[in-house]
Short mmCIF file of C-alpha atoms in Angstrom, two decimals:
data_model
loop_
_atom_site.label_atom_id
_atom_site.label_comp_id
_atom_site.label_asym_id
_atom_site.label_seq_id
_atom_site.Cartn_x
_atom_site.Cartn_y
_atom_site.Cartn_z
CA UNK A 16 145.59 199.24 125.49
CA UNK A 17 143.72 199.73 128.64
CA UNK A 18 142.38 197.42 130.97
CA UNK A 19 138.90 196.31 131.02
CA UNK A 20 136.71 197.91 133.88
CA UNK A 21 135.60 195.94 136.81
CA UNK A 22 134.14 196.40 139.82
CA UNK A 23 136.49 196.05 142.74
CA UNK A 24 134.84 194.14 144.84
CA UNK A 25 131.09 192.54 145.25
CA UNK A 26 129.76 191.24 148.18
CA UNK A 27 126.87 187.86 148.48
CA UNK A 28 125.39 185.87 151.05
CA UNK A 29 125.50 181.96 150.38
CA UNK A 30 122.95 180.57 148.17
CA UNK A 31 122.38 183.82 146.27
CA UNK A 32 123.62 185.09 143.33
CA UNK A 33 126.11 187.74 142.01
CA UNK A 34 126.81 189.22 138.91
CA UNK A 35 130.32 190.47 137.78
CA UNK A 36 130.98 193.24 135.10
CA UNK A 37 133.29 193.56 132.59
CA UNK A 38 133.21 196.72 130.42
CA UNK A 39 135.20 197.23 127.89
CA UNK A 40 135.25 199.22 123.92
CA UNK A 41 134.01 198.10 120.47
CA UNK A 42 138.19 197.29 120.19
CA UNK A 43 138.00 194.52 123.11
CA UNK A 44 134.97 193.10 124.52
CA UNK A 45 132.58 194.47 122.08
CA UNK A 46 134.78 192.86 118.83
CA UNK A 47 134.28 189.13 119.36
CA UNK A 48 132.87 186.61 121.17
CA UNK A 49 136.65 185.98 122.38
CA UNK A 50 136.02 186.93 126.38
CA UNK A 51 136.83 184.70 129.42
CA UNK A 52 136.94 184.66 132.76
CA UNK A 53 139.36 183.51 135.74
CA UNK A 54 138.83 182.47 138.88
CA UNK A 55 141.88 182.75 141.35
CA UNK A 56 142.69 182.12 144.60
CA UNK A 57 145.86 183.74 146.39
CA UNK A 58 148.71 182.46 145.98
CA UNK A 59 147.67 180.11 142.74
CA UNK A 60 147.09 180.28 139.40
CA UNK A 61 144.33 181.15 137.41
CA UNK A 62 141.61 178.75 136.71
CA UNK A 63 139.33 179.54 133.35
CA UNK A 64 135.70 179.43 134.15
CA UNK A 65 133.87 180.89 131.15
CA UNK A 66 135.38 181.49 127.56
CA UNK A 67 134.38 182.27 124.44
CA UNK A 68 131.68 184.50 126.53
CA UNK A 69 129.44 181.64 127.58
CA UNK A 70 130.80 178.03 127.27
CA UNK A 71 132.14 176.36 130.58
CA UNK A 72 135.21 173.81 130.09
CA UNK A 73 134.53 170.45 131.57
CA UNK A 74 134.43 170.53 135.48
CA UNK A 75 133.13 173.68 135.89
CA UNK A 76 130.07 173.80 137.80
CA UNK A 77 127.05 175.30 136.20
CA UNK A 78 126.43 177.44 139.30
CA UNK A 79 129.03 179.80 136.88
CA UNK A 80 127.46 181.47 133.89
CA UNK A 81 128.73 184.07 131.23
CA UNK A 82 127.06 186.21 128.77
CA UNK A 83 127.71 189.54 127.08
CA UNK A 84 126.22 192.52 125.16
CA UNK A 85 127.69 194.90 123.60
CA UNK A 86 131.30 196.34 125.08
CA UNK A 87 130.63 194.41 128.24
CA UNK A 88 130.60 191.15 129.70
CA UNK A 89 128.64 189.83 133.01
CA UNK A 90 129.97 186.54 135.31
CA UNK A 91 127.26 185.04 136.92
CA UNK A 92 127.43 182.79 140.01
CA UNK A 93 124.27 181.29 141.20
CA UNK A 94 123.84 179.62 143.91
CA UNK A 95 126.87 181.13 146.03
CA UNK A 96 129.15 178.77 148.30
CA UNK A 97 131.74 180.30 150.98
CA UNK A 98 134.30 178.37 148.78
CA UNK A 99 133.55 181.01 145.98
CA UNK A 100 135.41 183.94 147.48
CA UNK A 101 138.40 184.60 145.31
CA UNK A 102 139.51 187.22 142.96
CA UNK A 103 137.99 186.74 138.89
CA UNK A 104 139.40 188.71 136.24
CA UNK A 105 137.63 189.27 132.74
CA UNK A 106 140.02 188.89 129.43
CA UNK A 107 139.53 190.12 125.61
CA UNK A 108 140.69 189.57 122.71
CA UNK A 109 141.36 193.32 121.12
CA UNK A 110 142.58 191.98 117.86
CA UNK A 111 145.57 191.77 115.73
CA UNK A 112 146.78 188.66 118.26
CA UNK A 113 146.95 190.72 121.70
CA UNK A 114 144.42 190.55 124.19
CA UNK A 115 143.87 192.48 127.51
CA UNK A 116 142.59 191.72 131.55
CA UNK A 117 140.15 193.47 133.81
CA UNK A 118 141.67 194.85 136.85
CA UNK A 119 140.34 191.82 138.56
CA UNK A 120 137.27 191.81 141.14
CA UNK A 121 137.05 190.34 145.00
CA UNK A 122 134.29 188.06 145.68
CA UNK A 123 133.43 188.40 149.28
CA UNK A 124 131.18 185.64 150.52
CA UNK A 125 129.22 187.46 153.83
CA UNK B 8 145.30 166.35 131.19
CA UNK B 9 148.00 168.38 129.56
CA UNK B 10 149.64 169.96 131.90
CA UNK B 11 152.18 173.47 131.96
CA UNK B 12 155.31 172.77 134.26
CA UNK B 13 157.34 176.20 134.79
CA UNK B 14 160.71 176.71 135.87
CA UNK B 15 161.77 177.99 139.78
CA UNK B 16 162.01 181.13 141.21
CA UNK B 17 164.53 183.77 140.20
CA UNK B 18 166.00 186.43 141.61
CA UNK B 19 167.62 189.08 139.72
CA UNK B 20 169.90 192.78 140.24
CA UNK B 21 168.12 195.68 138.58
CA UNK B 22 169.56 195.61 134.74
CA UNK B 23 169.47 192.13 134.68
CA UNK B 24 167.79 189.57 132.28
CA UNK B 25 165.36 186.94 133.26
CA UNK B 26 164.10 183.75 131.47
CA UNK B 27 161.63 181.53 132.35
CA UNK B 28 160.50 178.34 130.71
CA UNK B 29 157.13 176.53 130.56
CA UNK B 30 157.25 172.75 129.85
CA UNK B 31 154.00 171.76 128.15
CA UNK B 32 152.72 168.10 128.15
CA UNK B 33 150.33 166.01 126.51
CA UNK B 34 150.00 168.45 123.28
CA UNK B 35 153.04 169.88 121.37
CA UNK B 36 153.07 174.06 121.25
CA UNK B 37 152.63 174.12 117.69
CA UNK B 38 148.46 173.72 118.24
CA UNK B 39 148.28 176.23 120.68
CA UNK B 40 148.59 180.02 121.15
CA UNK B 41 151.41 180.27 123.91
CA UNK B 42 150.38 183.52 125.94
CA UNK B 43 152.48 184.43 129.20
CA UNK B 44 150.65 187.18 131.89
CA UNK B 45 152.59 188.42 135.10
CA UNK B 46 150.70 188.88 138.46
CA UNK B 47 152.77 192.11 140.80
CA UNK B 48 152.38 191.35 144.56
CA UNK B 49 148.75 192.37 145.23
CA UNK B 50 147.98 193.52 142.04
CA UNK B 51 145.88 192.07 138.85
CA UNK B 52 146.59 189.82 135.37
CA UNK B 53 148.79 191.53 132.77
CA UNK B 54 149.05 190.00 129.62
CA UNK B 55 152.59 190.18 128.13
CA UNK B 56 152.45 188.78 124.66
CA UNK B 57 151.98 185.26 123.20
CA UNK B 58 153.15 182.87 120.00
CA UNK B 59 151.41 182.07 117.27
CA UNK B 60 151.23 178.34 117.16
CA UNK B 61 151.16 178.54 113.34
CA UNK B 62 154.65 179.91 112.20
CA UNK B 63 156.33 181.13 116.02
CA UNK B 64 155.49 184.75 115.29
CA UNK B 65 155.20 187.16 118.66
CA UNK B 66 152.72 189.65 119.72
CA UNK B 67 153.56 191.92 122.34
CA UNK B 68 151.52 194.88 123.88
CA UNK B 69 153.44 198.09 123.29
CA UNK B 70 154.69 198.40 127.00
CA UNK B 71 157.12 195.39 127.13
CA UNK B 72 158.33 195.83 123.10
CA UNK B 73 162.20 195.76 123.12
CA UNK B 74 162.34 194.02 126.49
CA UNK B 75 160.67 191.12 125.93
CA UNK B 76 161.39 187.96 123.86
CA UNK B 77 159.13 184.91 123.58
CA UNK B 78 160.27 181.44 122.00
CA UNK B 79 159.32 178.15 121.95
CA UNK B 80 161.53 175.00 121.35
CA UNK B 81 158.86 172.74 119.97
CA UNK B 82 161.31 169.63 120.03
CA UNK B 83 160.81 170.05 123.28
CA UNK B 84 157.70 171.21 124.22
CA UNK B 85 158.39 173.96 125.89
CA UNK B 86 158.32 177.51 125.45
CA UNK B 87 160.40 180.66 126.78
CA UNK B 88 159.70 184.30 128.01
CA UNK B 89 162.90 186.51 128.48
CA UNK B 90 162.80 189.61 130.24
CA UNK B 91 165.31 192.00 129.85
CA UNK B 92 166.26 195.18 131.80
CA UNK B 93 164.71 194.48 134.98
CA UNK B 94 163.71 196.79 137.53
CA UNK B 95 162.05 196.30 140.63
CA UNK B 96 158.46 197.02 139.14
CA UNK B 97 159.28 193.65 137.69
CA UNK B 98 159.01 191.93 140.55
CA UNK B 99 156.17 189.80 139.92
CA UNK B 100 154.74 186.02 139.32
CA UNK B 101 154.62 185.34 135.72
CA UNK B 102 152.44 182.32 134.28
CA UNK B 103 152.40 181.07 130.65
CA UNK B 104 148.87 179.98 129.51
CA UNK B 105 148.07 177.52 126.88
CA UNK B 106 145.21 179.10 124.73
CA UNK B 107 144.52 181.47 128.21
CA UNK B 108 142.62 177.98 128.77
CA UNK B 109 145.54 175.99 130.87
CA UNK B 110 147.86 177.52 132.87
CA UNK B 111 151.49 176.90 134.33
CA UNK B 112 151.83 177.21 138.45
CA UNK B 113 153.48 180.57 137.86
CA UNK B 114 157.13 181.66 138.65
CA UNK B 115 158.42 184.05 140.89
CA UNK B 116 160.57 186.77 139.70
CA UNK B 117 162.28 188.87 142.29
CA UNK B 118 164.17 191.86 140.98
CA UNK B 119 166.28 193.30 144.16
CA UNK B 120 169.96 194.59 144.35
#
């Protein structure tokens, strides 16, 4: 079980927007809609942005978007604010009850 | 707001067994999957394994079969990760995750002799 691809850092400027990758197999990303992502800053936990590929849970702002096609996902954030740098990590389900990260990307707000 | 309370930090000899519990409140663990992931200094997410809500039954990924055990007391509400034969690559801060949706504040695990 490997872990999903992501870039390992992206760079934006406030007020534009970036786009996070998440590339995975038919056996993880590609075999469900089951895909979230994580926002975290260091030293805390997680915080769940997207899941279920697209839908937000309540409080999220809508500046944070998810889709996916195929084996691999895409985090969107629109509208970029300096309190937006922090690490996000993709997750899949891969079936049969286990499920598997990305290596985790760092936002850098310039 | 449910909420995931986990134990304190530990700090454990190499060979040594760790457990760490997650208090859940609000919803019982028998509607939820139950996962638990482990952060390394500096490093990224690992998912460990998780309980089905259903009947208690574990998944684990192939790297931590035969070291680790997950449980759940559901009289409780709280649920139970045991790590056994710790080395220092163990050294980590491990969170359990209600549906990957909420998440506990993490606990440190220091394995050091």
């Amino acid at each position: 079980q490997s872990a999903l691809s992501q870039p390992r850092s992206v760079f934006g400027s406030p007020g534009q927007s970036v786009t996070i990758s998440c590339t995975g197999t038919s056996s993880d990303v590609g075999l469900s809609i089951y895909v979230s992502w994580y926002q975290q800053y260091p030293g805390k936990a997680p915080e769940t942005l997207i899941y279920d590929a697209t839908k937000r849970p309540s409080g999220v702002p809508d500046r944070f978007s998810g889709s996916k096609s195929g084996n691999t996902a895409f985090l969107t954030i629109s509208g970029l604010q300096a309190e937006d740098e922090a690490d996000y990590y993709c997750c899949a389900f891969a079936g049969r009850y286990t499920w598997v990260f990305g290596g985790g990307t760092k936002l850098t707000v310039l | 707001q449910v909420q995931l309370v986990q134990s304190g930090t530990e700090v454990k000899k190499p060979g040594a067994s760790v457990k760490v519990s997650c208090k859940s409140s609000g919803n019982t663990l028998s509607d939820f999957f139950f996962h638990w992931v482990r952060q390394a200094p500096g490093q990224g997410l690992e998912w460990m394994g998780g309980v089905n809500p259903k009947n208690g039954d574990t998944n684990y990924p192939q790297k931590f079969q035969g070291r680790v055990t997950m449980t759940r007391d559901t009289s409780i509400n709280t649920a139970y990760m045991e790590l056994s034969s710790l080395t220092s690559d163990d050294t980590a801060v491990y969170f359990c995750a209600r549906d990957l949706m909420r998440w506990g504040q993490g606990t440190l695990v220091i394995v050091s002799s």
